[in-house]
Amino acid sequence: MKTRHPLATGILLALASSVAFPCPYVLPSPEEIATWDRETLVQVVVGGFGVASVLEDPALRAVLLERVDELGLLPGNERDGDILASLARAWVRIDEKGRARQILRQLARDWERTHGVGAWLALAGLADQEGEHERALEACRQAIDLDERLALEGVPRDAPGRDARGERYACAASALEKLERWDEAIAAWRAWRDTGADAPGEKSAAERAELAIARCTHAAGRSDEALELLHALATGRSADVGGASPEAAWRLVRALAGLGWVSRMHALVEEVPPELRDDLRRDVLIAESWLRGDARGLLDVLDDQGCPREWECGEHMAAPIRHAAELLLAMEDEGCDALAERIEQGSHAALWVARAAGVAEVFLVLPETQPADGEYELWPAVRAVSGCLAERIAPDRGAERADFAMIVD
């Protein structure tokens, strides 16, 4: 990673606001909160100026909630609903989920047309986090029923209270999967595929849904049908998805490796579009190493295929690194031993694999010796380790000696 201004990276400037809450890191006094009018309340709470920090302070919390009550929130008023929705999110951030649920139920009841669907989806999310999948499913279905009723009442699909992206169906499908009700989950994923809108920067709704349908089909015991679905997606022959899916190609390779069908993995490389073949060949080599139980050979694939020890891996290596991490974790002790060994040897590929596996935090360090031409190269190092690496390697202390360090999100 190159940068000409490393010391400027990561610096956050606190910008003063026009309300009596000048900065996210400076809390208002109780006296200031007591003077807030409706407009200020909207700016502070909906604008997100540290409202969670206010709620964490018992004295400030009491004054804020009292002020909200004094001003009176009007059921059905969209901006007042925004205030409640922001308060609910803040309660979740400080782990006061019971209070958040209370507000979300109020939104679902009294702000039905503007916030009801979103409130039910949020309630489903809270239930899912607590492992209450039946309760999550019921909330998802409430969102589905409400959105259908709003449609019958003529509320436009892109109105604030509607679910234009079809997330209500994805919500139900996810809950049904966790309840192992596979055929119902497949039906819900298909409903999401047919109604969902694509979000910027994400896979298409159709591709994500078809991948989920293949997953559920396999879980339901129909493995041959699942392989056919993945093959159609990987080769670009799916009637519901435009173009080939690299993710489906990897999942198919993984499934074929699990069955020991090496020749079919290699044949698949020639069946996908030309632009996917190099990446898929790498994935096949990774899967073959896993099949042989060769963790070190698996890491060699990454070093040999564009991630040498002395370089930082580029963005083009993100998928194979994630795939390698997935299989190394499945190899348990042998995979972790190989990972620790390569990190100690200075392999950047192994370091990024450990990060993808969730067993290492990575930072980028500016070396003490800086080049004369003003070009700076940041090197990755281990900031913290966990899981299977915790007893195998020690964190790198280089950042404490370096002029600059940047944590990789």
mmCIF file of C-alpha atoms in Angstrom:
data_model
loop_
_atom_site.group_PDB
_atom_site.id
_atom_site.type_symbol
_atom_site.label_atom_id
_atom_site.label_comp_id
_atom_site.label_asym_id
_atom_site.label_seq_id
_atom_site.Cartn_x
_atom_site.Cartn_y
_atom_site.Cartn_z
ATOM 1 C CA MET A 1 0.000 0.000 0.000
ATOM 2 C CA LYS A 2 1.544 3.338 -1.054
ATOM 3 C CA THR A 3 0.824 6.789 0.319
ATOM 4 C CA ARG A 4 2.565 10.156 0.117
ATOM 5 C CA HIS A 5 0.943 11.548 3.241
ATOM 6 C CA PRO A 6 0.852 8.748 5.837
ATOM 7 C CA LEU A 7 0.527 10.992 8.851
ATOM 8 C CA ALA A 8 -2.685 12.469 7.481
ATOM 9 C CA THR A 9 -4.365 9.068 7.242
ATOM 10 C CA GLY A 10 -6.777 8.237 10.021
ATOM 11 C CA ILE A 11 -6.999 11.768 11.476
ATOM 12 C CA LEU A 12 -10.573 12.743 12.327
ATOM 13 C CA LEU A 13 -11.595 16.383 12.615
ATOM 14 C CA ALA A 14 -14.405 17.247 15.038
ATOM 15 C CA LEU A 15 -16.659 19.729 13.261
ATOM 16 C CA ALA A 16 -18.724 22.101 15.405
ATOM 17 C CA SER A 17 -22.459 21.969 14.840
ATOM 18 C CA SER A 18 -25.000 24.772 15.013
ATOM 19 C CA VAL A 19 -26.870 23.168 17.895
ATOM 20 C CA ALA A 20 -25.991 23.205 21.571
ATOM 21 C CA PHE A 21 -24.135 19.921 21.169
ATOM 22 C CA PRO A 22 -20.927 20.991 19.463
ATOM 23 C CA CYS A 23 -19.124 17.690 18.961
ATOM 24 C CA PRO A 24 -19.845 13.948 19.200
ATOM 25 C CA TYR A 25 -17.292 13.680 21.990
ATOM 26 C CA VAL A 26 -18.553 16.592 24.159
ATOM 27 C CA LEU A 27 -21.699 15.835 26.120
ATOM 28 C CA PRO A 28 -24.289 18.543 26.727
ATOM 29 C CA SER A 29 -25.219 19.572 30.234
ATOM 30 C CA PRO A 30 -28.642 18.719 31.700
ATOM 31 C CA GLU A 31 -29.469 22.437 31.516
ATOM 32 C CA GLU A 32 -28.737 22.508 27.781
ATOM 33 C CA ILE A 33 -30.878 19.442 27.114
ATOM 34 C CA ALA A 34 -33.779 21.011 29.013
ATOM 35 C CA THR A 35 -33.778 23.969 26.580
ATOM 36 C CA TRP A 36 -33.825 21.958 23.360
ATOM 37 C CA ASP A 37 -36.764 22.727 21.126
ATOM 38 C CA ARG A 38 -38.276 20.289 18.682
ATOM 39 C CA GLU A 39 -35.909 21.217 15.840
ATOM 40 C CA THR A 40 -32.840 20.832 18.021
ATOM 41 C CA LEU A 41 -34.108 17.498 19.277
ATOM 42 C CA VAL A 42 -34.435 16.271 15.698
ATOM 43 C CA GLN A 43 -30.919 17.476 14.847
ATOM 44 C CA VAL A 44 -29.337 15.927 17.924
ATOM 45 C CA VAL A 45 -31.178 12.618 18.072
ATOM 46 C CA VAL A 46 -31.749 11.901 14.390
ATOM 47 C CA GLY A 47 -28.455 13.519 13.400
ATOM 48 C CA GLY A 48 -26.683 11.066 15.658
ATOM 49 C CA PHE A 49 -24.614 13.548 17.678
ATOM 50 C CA GLY A 50 -23.630 11.078 20.395
ATOM 51 C CA VAL A 51 -27.152 10.267 21.560
ATOM 52 C CA ALA A 52 -25.970 6.832 22.754
ATOM 53 C CA SER A 53 -23.455 8.548 25.043
ATOM 54 C CA VAL A 54 -26.229 10.724 26.459
ATOM 55 C CA LEU A 55 -28.352 7.662 27.189
ATOM 56 C CA GLU A 56 -25.438 5.963 28.958
ATOM 57 C CA ASP A 57 -25.325 8.779 31.532
ATOM 58 C CA PRO A 58 -28.247 8.254 33.971
ATOM 59 C CA ALA A 59 -28.656 11.976 34.736
ATOM 60 C CA LEU A 60 -28.546 13.061 31.084
ATOM 61 C CA ARG A 61 -30.775 10.161 30.086
ATOM 62 C CA ALA A 62 -33.494 11.236 32.511
ATOM 63 C CA VAL A 63 -33.447 14.833 31.268
ATOM 64 C CA LEU A 64 -33.461 13.799 27.596
ATOM 65 C CA LEU A 65 -36.376 11.388 27.974
ATOM 66 C CA GLU A 66 -38.271 13.965 30.030
ATOM 67 C CA ARG A 67 -37.700 16.555 27.294
ATOM 68 C CA VAL A 68 -38.959 14.126 24.645
ATOM 69 C CA ASP A 69 -42.122 13.600 26.712
ATOM 70 C CA GLU A 70 -42.601 17.352 27.244
ATOM 71 C CA LEU A 71 -42.406 18.142 23.545
ATOM 72 C CA GLY A 72 -44.808 15.305 22.760
ATOM 73 C CA LEU A 73 -44.293 13.054 19.768
ATOM 74 C CA LEU A 74 -47.225 12.965 17.377
ATOM 75 C CA PRO A 75 -48.220 9.470 16.202
ATOM 76 C CA GLY A 76 -47.904 9.245 12.444
ATOM 77 C CA ASN A 77 -45.621 12.288 12.147
ATOM 78 C CA GLU A 78 -42.650 11.086 10.122
ATOM 79 C CA ARG A 79 -40.004 13.254 11.810
ATOM 80 C CA ASP A 80 -41.228 12.287 15.260
ATOM 81 C CA GLY A 81 -41.003 8.672 14.184
ATOM 82 C CA ASP A 82 -37.411 9.341 13.105
ATOM 83 C CA ILE A 83 -36.655 10.524 16.652
ATOM 84 C CA LEU A 84 -38.003 7.318 18.157
ATOM 85 C CA ALA A 85 -36.199 5.157 15.593
ATOM 86 C CA SER A 86 -32.905 6.897 16.416
ATOM 87 C CA LEU A 87 -33.485 6.404 20.133
ATOM 88 C CA ALA A 88 -34.132 2.706 19.512
ATOM 89 C CA ARG A 89 -30.844 2.370 17.616
ATOM 90 C CA ALA A 90 -29.031 4.168 20.425
ATOM 91 C CA TRP A 91 -30.502 1.816 23.038
ATOM 92 C CA VAL A 92 -29.244 -1.134 20.988
ATOM 93 C CA ARG A 93 -25.749 0.386 20.780
ATOM 94 C CA ILE A 94 -25.518 0.565 24.569
ATOM 95 C CA ASP A 95 -26.993 -2.935 24.921
ATOM 96 C CA GLU A 96 -30.340 -1.810 26.360
ATOM 97 C CA LYS A 97 -32.287 -4.075 24.046
ATOM 98 C CA GLY A 98 -35.372 -4.237 26.250
ATOM 99 C CA ARG A 99 -35.811 -0.464 25.959
ATOM 100 C CA ALA A 100 -35.171 -0.670 22.216
ATOM 101 C CA ARG A 101 -37.886 -3.302 21.813
ATOM 102 C CA GLN A 102 -40.356 -1.142 23.720
ATOM 103 C CA ILE A 103 -39.757 1.788 21.352
ATOM 104 C CA LEU A 104 -39.865 -0.412 18.253
ATOM 105 C CA ARG A 105 -43.237 -1.832 19.269
ATOM 106 C CA GLN A 106 -44.491 1.720 19.762
ATOM 107 C CA LEU A 107 -43.268 2.618 16.274
ATOM 108 C CA ALA A 108 -44.921 -0.453 14.767
ATOM 109 C CA ARG A 109 -48.221 0.510 16.432
ATOM 110 C CA ASP A 110 -48.379 4.316 16.220
ATOM 111 C CA TRP A 111 -46.145 5.069 13.205
ATOM 112 C CA GLU A 112 -47.302 2.133 11.116
ATOM 113 C CA ARG A 113 -47.381 3.897 7.742
ATOM 114 C CA THR A 114 -43.965 5.555 8.058
ATOM 115 C CA HIS A 115 -41.913 3.247 10.301
ATOM 116 C CA GLY A 116 -43.911 0.077 10.912
ATOM 117 C CA VAL A 117 -42.188 -2.243 8.437
ATOM 118 C CA GLY A 118 -38.737 -1.105 9.553
ATOM 119 C CA ALA A 119 -39.703 -1.511 13.212
ATOM 120 C CA TRP A 120 -40.829 -5.095 12.668
ATOM 121 C CA LEU A 121 -37.619 -5.895 10.789
ATOM 122 C CA ALA A 122 -35.574 -4.381 13.626
ATOM 123 C CA LEU A 123 -37.515 -6.454 16.163
ATOM 124 C CA ALA A 124 -36.764 -9.531 14.074
ATOM 125 C CA GLY A 125 -33.075 -8.648 14.108
ATOM 126 C CA LEU A 126 -33.036 -8.359 17.901
ATOM 127 C CA ALA A 127 -34.808 -11.701 18.267
ATOM 128 C CA ASP A 128 -32.345 -13.313 15.871
ATOM 129 C CA GLN A 129 -29.377 -12.017 17.894
ATOM 130 C CA GLU A 130 -30.853 -13.696 20.964
ATOM 131 C CA GLY A 131 -31.400 -16.996 19.148
ATOM 132 C CA GLU A 132 -35.193 -16.595 19.245
ATOM 133 C CA HIS A 133 -35.756 -17.631 15.640
ATOM 134 C CA GLU A 134 -39.489 -18.355 15.957
ATOM 135 C CA ARG A 135 -40.000 -14.873 17.389
ATOM 136 C CA ALA A 136 -37.834 -13.438 14.610
ATOM 137 C CA LEU A 137 -39.927 -15.234 11.999
ATOM 138 C CA GLU A 138 -43.155 -13.869 13.480
ATOM 139 C CA ALA A 139 -41.780 -10.308 13.320
ATOM 140 C CA CYS A 140 -40.686 -10.847 9.705
ATOM 141 C CA ARG A 141 -44.192 -12.010 8.831
ATOM 142 C CA GLN A 142 -45.678 -8.958 10.517
ATOM 143 C CA ALA A 143 -43.468 -6.845 8.225
ATOM 144 C CA ILE A 144 -44.631 -8.824 5.183
ATOM 145 C CA ASP A 145 -48.314 -8.449 6.100
ATOM 146 C CA LEU A 146 -47.966 -4.730 6.820
ATOM 147 C CA ASP A 147 -46.124 -3.990 3.574
ATOM 148 C CA GLU A 148 -48.804 -5.835 1.599
ATOM 149 C CA ARG A 149 -51.531 -3.864 3.381
ATOM 150 C CA LEU A 150 -49.760 -0.565 2.666
ATOM 151 C CA ALA A 151 -49.537 -1.549 -0.995
ATOM 152 C CA LEU A 152 -53.290 -2.213 -1.098
ATOM 153 C CA GLU A 153 -53.855 1.207 0.466
ATOM 154 C CA GLY A 154 -51.931 2.810 -2.388
ATOM 155 C CA VAL A 155 -48.737 3.738 -0.515
ATOM 156 C CA PRO A 156 -46.011 3.923 -3.214
ATOM 157 C CA ARG A 157 -43.295 1.254 -3.168
ATOM 158 C CA ASP A 158 -40.561 3.879 -2.725
ATOM 159 C CA ALA A 159 -42.340 5.677 0.138
ATOM 160 C CA PRO A 160 -40.432 5.872 3.460
ATOM 161 C CA GLY A 161 -42.689 3.332 5.145
ATOM 162 C CA ARG A 162 -42.416 0.666 2.426
ATOM 163 C CA ASP A 163 -39.807 -2.055 1.984
ATOM 164 C CA ALA A 164 -38.614 -1.325 -1.529
ATOM 165 C CA ARG A 165 -35.757 -3.844 -1.358
ATOM 166 C CA GLY A 166 -37.878 -6.769 -0.217
ATOM 167 C CA GLU A 167 -35.873 -7.246 2.974
ATOM 168 C CA ARG A 168 -38.970 -8.623 4.695
ATOM 169 C CA TYR A 169 -38.658 -11.786 2.603
ATOM 170 C CA ALA A 170 -34.911 -12.107 3.228
ATOM 171 C CA CYS A 171 -35.701 -11.688 6.924
ATOM 172 C CA ALA A 172 -38.202 -14.557 6.855
ATOM 173 C CA ALA A 173 -35.941 -16.737 4.714
ATOM 174 C CA SER A 174 -33.028 -16.337 7.118
ATOM 175 C CA ALA A 175 -35.195 -17.228 10.123
ATOM 176 C CA LEU A 176 -36.645 -20.253 8.327
ATOM 177 C CA GLU A 177 -33.129 -21.467 7.490
ATOM 178 C CA LYS A 178 -32.134 -21.286 11.137
ATOM 179 C CA LEU A 179 -35.262 -23.247 11.993
ATOM 180 C CA GLU A 180 -34.218 -25.799 9.324
ATOM 181 C CA ARG A 181 -37.514 -25.432 7.492
ATOM 182 C CA TRP A 182 -35.768 -25.743 4.172
ATOM 183 C CA ASP A 183 -38.617 -25.766 1.649
ATOM 184 C CA GLU A 184 -40.277 -22.766 3.282
ATOM 185 C CA ALA A 185 -36.916 -20.982 3.306
ATOM 186 C CA ILE A 186 -36.475 -21.686 -0.408
ATOM 187 C CA ALA A 187 -39.915 -20.195 -1.126
ATOM 188 C CA ALA A 188 -39.038 -17.094 0.902
ATOM 189 C CA TRP A 189 -35.697 -16.660 -0.892
ATOM 190 C CA ARG A 190 -37.520 -16.892 -4.216
ATOM 191 C CA ALA A 191 -39.974 -14.228 -3.069
ATOM 192 C CA TRP A 192 -37.040 -11.991 -2.141
ATOM 193 C CA ARG A 193 -35.389 -12.669 -5.497
ATOM 194 C CA ASP A 194 -38.556 -11.633 -7.308
ATOM 195 C CA THR A 195 -39.178 -8.447 -5.292
ATOM 196 C CA GLY A 196 -35.760 -7.362 -4.028
ATOM 197 C CA ALA A 197 -33.884 -4.398 -5.429
ATOM 198 C CA ASP A 198 -30.115 -4.363 -5.716
ATOM 199 C CA ALA A 199 -28.168 -2.346 -3.159
ATOM 200 C CA PRO A 200 -25.108 -0.354 -4.313
ATOM 201 C CA GLY A 201 -21.899 -2.361 -4.032
ATOM 202 C CA GLU A 202 -23.638 -5.663 -3.288
ATOM 203 C CA LYS A 203 -24.244 -8.803 -5.285
ATOM 204 C CA SER A 204 -27.492 -8.706 -7.192
ATOM 205 C CA ALA A 205 -30.518 -9.767 -5.204
ATOM 206 C CA ALA A 206 -31.041 -12.580 -7.696
ATOM 207 C CA GLU A 207 -27.515 -13.961 -7.246
ATOM 208 C CA ARG A 208 -27.656 -13.788 -3.463
ATOM 209 C CA ALA A 209 -31.057 -15.473 -3.458
ATOM 210 C CA GLU A 210 -29.986 -18.238 -5.842
ATOM 211 C CA LEU A 211 -26.899 -18.973 -3.728
ATOM 212 C CA ALA A 212 -29.141 -19.239 -0.674
ATOM 213 C CA ILE A 213 -31.570 -21.504 -2.544
ATOM 214 C CA ALA A 214 -28.696 -23.822 -3.484
ATOM 215 C CA ARG A 215 -27.558 -23.868 0.146
ATOM 216 C CA CYS A 216 -31.044 -24.773 1.402
ATOM 217 C CA THR A 217 -31.512 -27.367 -1.322
ATOM 218 C CA HIS A 218 -28.300 -29.102 -0.240
ATOM 219 C CA ALA A 219 -29.311 -28.920 3.428
ATOM 220 C CA ALA A 220 -32.660 -30.498 2.524
ATOM 221 C CA GLY A 221 -30.792 -33.553 1.226
ATOM 222 C CA ARG A 222 -31.134 -32.826 -2.494
ATOM 223 C CA SER A 223 -27.399 -32.601 -3.210
ATOM 224 C CA ASP A 224 -27.553 -33.327 -6.944
ATOM 225 C CA GLU A 225 -30.106 -30.561 -7.447
ATOM 226 C CA ALA A 226 -27.942 -28.162 -5.407
ATOM 227 C CA LEU A 227 -24.880 -28.983 -7.551
ATOM 228 C CA GLU A 228 -26.899 -28.292 -10.699
ATOM 229 C CA LEU A 229 -28.002 -24.913 -9.329
ATOM 230 C CA LEU A 230 -24.409 -23.964 -8.466
ATOM 231 C CA HIS A 231 -23.167 -25.133 -11.866
ATOM 232 C CA ALA A 232 -25.730 -22.981 -13.667
ATOM 233 C CA LEU A 233 -24.726 -19.971 -11.559
ATOM 234 C CA ALA A 234 -20.986 -20.578 -11.971
ATOM 235 C CA THR A 235 -21.157 -20.927 -15.741
ATOM 236 C CA GLY A 236 -23.563 -18.044 -16.331
ATOM 237 C CA ARG A 237 -26.435 -20.277 -17.443
ATOM 238 C CA SER A 238 -28.887 -19.430 -14.683
ATOM 239 C CA ALA A 239 -32.129 -18.032 -16.055
ATOM 240 C CA ASP A 240 -32.513 -15.778 -13.005
ATOM 241 C CA VAL A 241 -29.024 -14.246 -12.795
ATOM 242 C CA GLY A 242 -27.259 -12.209 -15.431
ATOM 243 C CA GLY A 243 -23.670 -13.423 -15.845
ATOM 244 C CA ALA A 244 -21.520 -15.969 -14.063
ATOM 245 C CA SER A 245 -21.087 -15.965 -10.294
ATOM 246 C CA PRO A 246 -17.511 -16.317 -8.928
ATOM 247 C CA GLU A 247 -18.954 -17.111 -5.495
ATOM 248 C CA ALA A 248 -21.020 -19.962 -6.942
ATOM 249 C CA ALA A 249 -17.925 -21.276 -8.729
ATOM 250 C CA TRP A 250 -16.026 -21.392 -5.433
ATOM 251 C CA ARG A 251 -18.905 -23.072 -3.605
ATOM 252 C CA LEU A 252 -19.116 -25.653 -6.375
ATOM 253 C CA VAL A 253 -15.368 -26.320 -6.156
ATOM 254 C CA ARG A 254 -15.722 -26.713 -2.406
ATOM 255 C CA ALA A 255 -18.611 -29.164 -2.831
ATOM 256 C CA LEU A 256 -16.770 -31.180 -5.498
ATOM 257 C CA ALA A 257 -13.661 -31.332 -3.309
ATOM 258 C CA GLY A 258 -15.774 -32.654 -0.458
ATOM 259 C CA LEU A 259 -16.950 -35.429 -2.781
ATOM 260 C CA GLY A 260 -13.394 -36.094 -3.975
ATOM 261 C CA TRP A 261 -14.272 -35.258 -7.580
ATOM 262 C CA VAL A 262 -10.959 -33.673 -8.594
ATOM 263 C CA SER A 263 -11.406 -34.187 -12.333
ATOM 264 C CA ARG A 264 -14.732 -32.326 -12.235
ATOM 265 C CA MET A 265 -13.071 -29.399 -10.437
ATOM 266 C CA HIS A 266 -10.537 -29.093 -13.253
ATOM 267 C CA ALA A 267 -13.234 -29.503 -15.903
ATOM 268 C CA LEU A 268 -15.203 -26.663 -14.322
ATOM 269 C CA VAL A 269 -12.315 -24.264 -14.962
ATOM 270 C CA GLU A 270 -12.855 -24.636 -18.705
ATOM 271 C CA GLU A 271 -16.625 -24.213 -18.385
ATOM 272 C CA VAL A 272 -16.669 -20.802 -16.700
ATOM 273 C CA PRO A 273 -16.201 -17.582 -18.699
ATOM 274 C CA PRO A 274 -12.541 -16.813 -19.578
ATOM 275 C CA GLU A 275 -12.344 -13.865 -17.179
ATOM 276 C CA LEU A 276 -12.998 -16.172 -14.203
ATOM 277 C CA ARG A 277 -10.579 -18.962 -15.110
ATOM 278 C CA ASP A 278 -7.365 -17.714 -13.490
ATOM 279 C CA ASP A 279 -9.075 -17.131 -10.164
ATOM 280 C CA LEU A 280 -10.865 -20.470 -10.345
ATOM 281 C CA ARG A 281 -7.612 -22.317 -11.129
ATOM 282 C CA ARG A 282 -6.197 -20.836 -7.945
ATOM 283 C CA ASP A 283 -9.283 -21.942 -6.032
ATOM 284 C CA VAL A 284 -8.912 -25.474 -7.421
ATOM 285 C CA LEU A 285 -5.278 -25.597 -6.248
ATOM 286 C CA ILE A 286 -6.380 -24.396 -2.796
ATOM 287 C CA ALA A 287 -9.091 -27.067 -2.654
ATOM 288 C CA GLU A 288 -6.691 -29.795 -3.843
ATOM 289 C CA SER A 289 -4.231 -28.890 -1.085
ATOM 290 C CA TRP A 290 -7.053 -29.099 1.453
ATOM 291 C CA LEU A 291 -8.108 -32.466 0.024
ATOM 292 C CA ARG A 292 -4.546 -33.776 0.500
ATOM 293 C CA GLY A 293 -4.422 -32.373 4.039
ATOM 294 C CA ASP A 294 -1.499 -30.162 2.977
ATOM 295 C CA ALA A 295 -1.902 -26.882 4.890
ATOM 296 C CA ARG A 296 1.549 -25.616 3.918
ATOM 297 C CA GLY A 297 0.924 -26.399 0.272
ATOM 298 C CA LEU A 298 -2.337 -24.471 0.518
ATOM 299 C CA LEU A 299 -0.464 -21.379 1.701
ATOM 300 C CA ASP A 300 2.139 -21.923 -1.029
ATOM 301 C CA VAL A 301 -0.631 -21.447 -3.591
ATOM 302 C CA LEU A 302 -1.169 -17.902 -2.340
ATOM 303 C CA ASP A 303 2.538 -17.076 -2.194
ATOM 304 C CA ASP A 304 3.092 -18.523 -5.657
ATOM 305 C CA GLN A 305 0.008 -16.928 -7.212
ATOM 306 C CA GLY A 306 0.545 -13.239 -6.593
ATOM 307 C CA CYS A 307 1.205 -12.817 -2.889
ATOM 308 C CA PRO A 308 4.992 -13.281 -2.396
ATOM 309 C CA ARG A 309 6.352 -12.996 1.110
ATOM 310 C CA GLU A 310 7.940 -9.611 0.536
ATOM 311 C CA TRP A 311 4.786 -7.964 -0.901
ATOM 312 C CA GLU A 312 1.436 -6.967 0.439
ATOM 313 C CA CYS A 313 -1.444 -8.823 -1.203
ATOM 314 C CA GLY A 314 -3.559 -6.717 -3.531
ATOM 315 C CA GLU A 315 -7.331 -6.491 -3.728
ATOM 316 C CA HIS A 316 -7.378 -9.191 -6.407
ATOM 317 C CA MET A 317 -6.331 -11.667 -3.721
ATOM 318 C CA ALA A 318 -9.288 -10.968 -1.406
ATOM 319 C CA ALA A 319 -11.390 -13.939 -2.560
ATOM 320 C CA PRO A 320 -8.633 -16.609 -2.555
ATOM 321 C CA ILE A 321 -7.442 -15.395 0.848
ATOM 322 C CA ARG A 322 -10.983 -15.779 2.201
ATOM 323 C CA HIS A 323 -11.277 -19.223 0.624
ATOM 324 C CA ALA A 324 -7.912 -20.310 2.058
ATOM 325 C CA ALA A 325 -8.956 -19.095 5.509
ATOM 326 C CA GLU A 326 -12.172 -21.104 5.289
ATOM 327 C CA LEU A 327 -10.320 -24.347 4.518
ATOM 328 C CA LEU A 328 -7.407 -23.797 6.909
ATOM 329 C CA LEU A 329 -9.834 -23.370 9.798
ATOM 330 C CA ALA A 330 -11.440 -26.658 8.771
ATOM 331 C CA MET A 331 -7.998 -28.303 9.120
ATOM 332 C CA GLU A 332 -7.920 -27.322 12.815
ATOM 333 C CA ASP A 333 -4.493 -27.796 14.477
ATOM 334 C CA GLU A 334 -2.594 -28.554 11.289
ATOM 335 C CA GLY A 335 -4.012 -25.474 9.605
ATOM 336 C CA CYS A 336 -3.181 -23.246 12.568
ATOM 337 C CA ASP A 337 0.328 -24.677 12.886
ATOM 338 C CA ALA A 338 1.026 -23.901 9.231
ATOM 339 C CA LEU A 339 -0.459 -20.429 9.565
ATOM 340 C CA ALA A 340 1.647 -19.584 12.632
ATOM 341 C CA GLU A 341 4.797 -20.970 11.021
ATOM 342 C CA ARG A 342 4.364 -18.898 7.873
ATOM 343 C CA ILE A 343 3.552 -15.722 9.798
ATOM 344 C CA GLU A 344 6.751 -16.173 11.823
ATOM 345 C CA GLN A 345 8.623 -16.603 8.537
ATOM 346 C CA GLY A 346 7.250 -13.267 7.325
ATOM 347 C CA SER A 347 4.627 -14.446 4.848
ATOM 348 C CA HIS A 348 2.187 -11.640 4.193
ATOM 349 C CA ALA A 349 -0.182 -14.107 2.553
ATOM 350 C CA ALA A 350 -0.422 -16.085 5.793
ATOM 351 C CA LEU A 351 -0.965 -12.898 7.759
ATOM 352 C CA TRP A 352 -3.912 -11.825 5.606
ATOM 353 C CA VAL A 353 -5.338 -15.354 5.760
ATOM 354 C CA ALA A 354 -5.202 -15.191 9.571
ATOM 355 C CA ARG A 355 -7.066 -11.885 9.446
ATOM 356 C CA ALA A 356 -9.728 -13.351 7.134
ATOM 357 C CA ALA A 357 -10.059 -16.325 9.489
ATOM 358 C CA GLY A 358 -10.759 -13.972 12.395
ATOM 359 C CA VAL A 359 -7.748 -15.097 14.453
ATOM 360 C CA ALA A 360 -5.545 -12.015 13.972
ATOM 361 C CA GLU A 361 -5.924 -8.236 13.855
ATOM 362 C CA VAL A 362 -3.725 -6.610 11.257
ATOM 363 C CA PHE A 363 -2.219 -3.147 11.152
ATOM 364 C CA LEU A 364 -0.151 -1.417 8.512
ATOM 365 C CA VAL A 365 3.149 -0.041 9.775
ATOM 366 C CA LEU A 366 5.334 2.687 8.342
ATOM 367 C CA PRO A 367 8.934 1.480 8.771
ATOM 368 C CA GLU A 368 11.379 3.673 10.689
ATOM 369 C CA THR A 369 13.599 3.983 7.615
ATOM 370 C CA GLN A 370 11.841 6.129 5.038
ATOM 371 C CA PRO A 371 12.811 6.275 1.353
ATOM 372 C CA ALA A 372 14.366 9.469 0.047
ATOM 373 C CA ASP A 373 11.910 9.792 -2.848
ATOM 374 C CA GLY A 374 8.982 10.447 -0.507
ATOM 375 C CA GLU A 375 7.173 7.213 -1.384
ATOM 376 C CA TYR A 376 5.996 5.396 1.728
ATOM 377 C CA GLU A 377 5.210 1.708 1.842
ATOM 378 C CA LEU A 378 3.081 0.409 4.701
ATOM 379 C CA TRP A 379 3.815 -3.111 5.855
ATOM 380 C CA PRO A 380 1.264 -5.399 7.532
ATOM 381 C CA ALA A 381 1.922 -6.651 11.053
ATOM 382 C CA VAL A 382 0.001 -8.575 13.703
ATOM 383 C CA ARG A 383 -1.672 -6.327 16.264
ATOM 384 C CA ALA A 384 -3.473 -9.021 18.256
ATOM 385 C CA VAL A 385 -4.154 -12.743 18.019
ATOM 386 C CA SER A 386 -7.022 -14.906 19.195
ATOM 387 C CA GLY A 387 -8.515 -18.353 18.757
ATOM 388 C CA CYS A 388 -6.099 -21.021 17.585
ATOM 389 C CA LEU A 389 -3.245 -18.525 17.107
ATOM 390 C CA ALA A 390 -3.409 -17.211 20.674
ATOM 391 C CA GLU A 391 -0.908 -19.754 22.003
ATOM 392 C CA ARG A 392 1.147 -20.050 18.838
ATOM 393 C CA ILE A 393 2.455 -16.560 18.061
ATOM 394 C CA ALA A 394 2.916 -13.231 19.828
ATOM 395 C CA PRO A 395 1.633 -9.914 18.430
ATOM 396 C CA ASP A 396 4.137 -7.784 16.563
ATOM 397 C CA ARG A 397 5.219 -4.728 18.551
ATOM 398 C CA GLY A 398 6.474 -2.890 15.490
ATOM 399 C CA ALA A 399 3.762 -0.247 15.522
ATOM 400 C CA GLU A 400 4.883 1.006 18.910
ATOM 401 C CA ARG A 401 8.281 1.771 17.401
ATOM 402 C CA ALA A 402 7.016 3.035 14.059
ATOM 403 C CA ASP A 403 6.198 6.600 13.140
ATOM 404 C CA PHE A 404 2.745 5.611 11.926
ATOM 405 C CA ALA A 405 0.375 2.673 12.177
ATOM 406 C CA MET A 406 -3.067 2.188 10.690
ATOM 407 C CA ILE A 407 -5.510 -0.490 11.793
ATOM 408 C CA VAL A 408 -7.094 -2.411 8.938
ATOM 409 C CA ASP A 409 -10.882 -2.488 9.305
#
